[in-house]
Every structure is written in structure tokens, then in C-alpha cells.
Amino acid sequence: MAFAISNVLHLPNSRSYAKNNCFNHASLPSLSPSYVRIICAASSAAGSPTSDNDFNPYEVLGVNPIEGFDMVKAAYTRKRRDAERRGDEALAARLEKAYDKLMMAQLSNRKKGVTFGSFQVSKDIKYADKQPIIPWGPRFTKSEVKDIRINLAISAAFIAWIFIARNAEWKPVQFLSFVFVYRIFEKLKSFEPPATFTEEGEDEGRMMRMGKRLLRSLALAFGCIAFASLGYTGVVNLIEYFTGYVPVALYNNQEVIVTAVTSISLYFMASYYR
């Protein structure tokens, strides 16, 4: 445990924490004592190097406690696949044991309400009775502030375009869809596991990953367009059913309404989901 953290962090006042068996080697920079205590809490939740017959899940998976659970999952998937390819059943079992131990630590943190920094419980960690209804559906994943602002600026620009033009033969929606397919595509890229290379140096499965990422980006983007279009049609039909006519303002501004709703939907999809 100490070796893994000391290779990544360097704090000047680590001697005071060495007494608690959190950092045994210390040459460590300028993180606050409160942050160090957070690291200690996260590592102790999964076990220490001296517990469970020196079994440390972080060392087995080759990760450190300051990395999010997505990185842990990616490392487990990569190492488990390599172990199965080589037929190393002992290593595969050891990796599974380490992964299960960290997952149980995450569940324990959730029960305790631990939600600090990079140790926040992963959204992929679910209780057995709380599995997602649609596993392939959008998952809440908030983007960085910079990306949220970029998405907001893009949506605002297209809304301004359609309100000024009033009628642009649906070109704003077309360009809007391409822009946000790219934005979502790049966002999904950061959640892919690390690439695995063959002996020839080729990235194994790269095309497959890109294909899946592109299909998901298209599905999320065009799902927003379908939501706006079907929503408009449904509202118009309901109004006509109950009143017997469609308001002229609603009928004449179909493109404006659909484009604006699509822009807002894509903004939220690209900024808060994946």
C-alpha cells in the first residue's frame, strides 16, 4: 500500500501519518492533511498490506486509492482478460478477489454516505435490488464545467439561429445533431478501458470500441431529436383532439419549437449523461 501511494504522491508531513500505517515511505508534496486522511480512509476500507495475509487489492490490480472506481474496473477487466488468455487461473481468481473486495468497500462507503473527491462511490456500483431497468440507457455523468459551458454556448447559438431565421429548412437541426454526436463521442471516449496491445503493437479491439461508441453517440443524439419531434406532434394532436383546431402560432412555428427543444435536450444529454 505504502509503495503504491509513495510512487504517486509526495507529502512533507507524512511522518505524522506513518504512525497510522497509511504512509510508511514518505517523501510526499503539499497535499493538505485532510486530503491525506481521505486517502487513508479509502485505502483502509479495502484493506492494508498487513491484513488478510498481505493481500492488498490495489497492488493486485495495479492501481492506487486516489483513482476512481472506473479506473479500478478498467484495470480489472484488462488484467482478467490477459490472465484468461494465458490460462492463468490462479491469477484470474486473485484478480477477482481483489475486485470483489474493492467493490464491497464501495458499497460500504455508500451505506456510510461517503462521497468525497475521487473516492465518491461509482454510479456503476448497484445494490442487487437496484439494478437499472434499462442497462443500455443514458447514465447520469456530469461533465466538467468547461464542457458544460461549451455545450450551453453551442445550444444557445443554434437557438438564436432558428429564432432569427424562423425557417431554415431544418438545417440547424442537421448541424446541431452532427455537433453533439461528436461531443458525446468524445465524452464516451474517456470512459473506455485502457487499450490493450498485441505482440505486434496493434491496439486490440480498437475498431470495435470506436464502433460501439459511435453507435451510442448516434443513439443518444438522435434520441433527443426524436423526443422533440414526437413531443411536438403529441402536443399538437392533443390540442386538436380537445379543441378541434390547432393554434396558428403553434402550427407556423414547428421548426422553431422542435429545434429549440432539441437544442436544450442535447445540451442536457451531452453535459449530464453518457
Short mmCIF file of N, CA and C in Angstrom, two decimals, residues 6 13 15 46 76 83 94 115 136 146 174 196 211 227:
data_model
loop_
_atom_site.label_atom_id
_atom_site.label_comp_id
_atom_site.label_asym_id
_atom_site.label_seq_id
_atom_site.Cartn_x
_atom_site.Cartn_y
_atom_site.Cartn_z
N SER A 6 3.36 6.04 -2.36
CA SER A 6 4.57 6.86 -2.35
C SER A 6 5.12 7.08 -3.74
N ASN A 13 4.75 16.30 5.36
CA ASN A 13 4.45 15.98 6.76
C ASN A 13 3.92 14.56 6.89
N ARG A 15 5.30 11.92 8.18
CA ARG A 15 5.69 11.12 9.36
C ARG A 15 4.54 10.99 10.35
N ALA A 46 -10.50 -0.82 1.98
CA ALA A 46 -10.25 -2.00 1.15
C ALA A 46 -9.21 -2.92 1.75
N TYR A 76 -9.10 -4.05 -13.79
CA TYR A 76 -9.53 -5.43 -13.53
C TYR A 76 -9.90 -6.13 -14.83
N ALA A 83 -5.14 -12.61 -18.15
CA ALA A 83 -4.92 -13.84 -17.38
C ALA A 83 -5.67 -15.01 -18.00
N ARG A 94 -7.27 -14.44 -8.19
CA ARG A 94 -6.73 -13.40 -7.31
C ARG A 94 -7.24 -12.02 -7.73
N THR A 115 -18.95 10.44 0.23
CA THR A 115 -18.98 10.99 -1.14
C THR A 115 -17.99 12.14 -1.22
N TRP A 136 -28.69 -0.31 -20.98
CA TRP A 136 -28.03 0.40 -22.07
C TRP A 136 -28.52 1.84 -22.20
N LYS A 146 -16.09 23.27 -17.84
CA LYS A 146 -15.71 23.80 -19.15
C LYS A 146 -16.55 23.20 -20.27
N GLN A 174 -29.93 19.67 -38.39
CA GLN A 174 -28.95 18.78 -39.00
C GLN A 174 -27.54 19.06 -38.48
N THR A 196 -5.45 -2.33 -25.04
CA THR A 196 -4.58 -3.49 -24.89
C THR A 196 -3.90 -3.74 -26.24
N GLY A 211 -16.65 1.64 -32.82
CA GLY A 211 -17.97 1.38 -33.41
C GLY A 211 -19.07 1.46 -32.37
N PHE A 227 -37.30 12.74 -29.45
CA PHE A 227 -38.08 13.21 -28.31
C PHE A 227 -38.75 14.55 -28.61
#
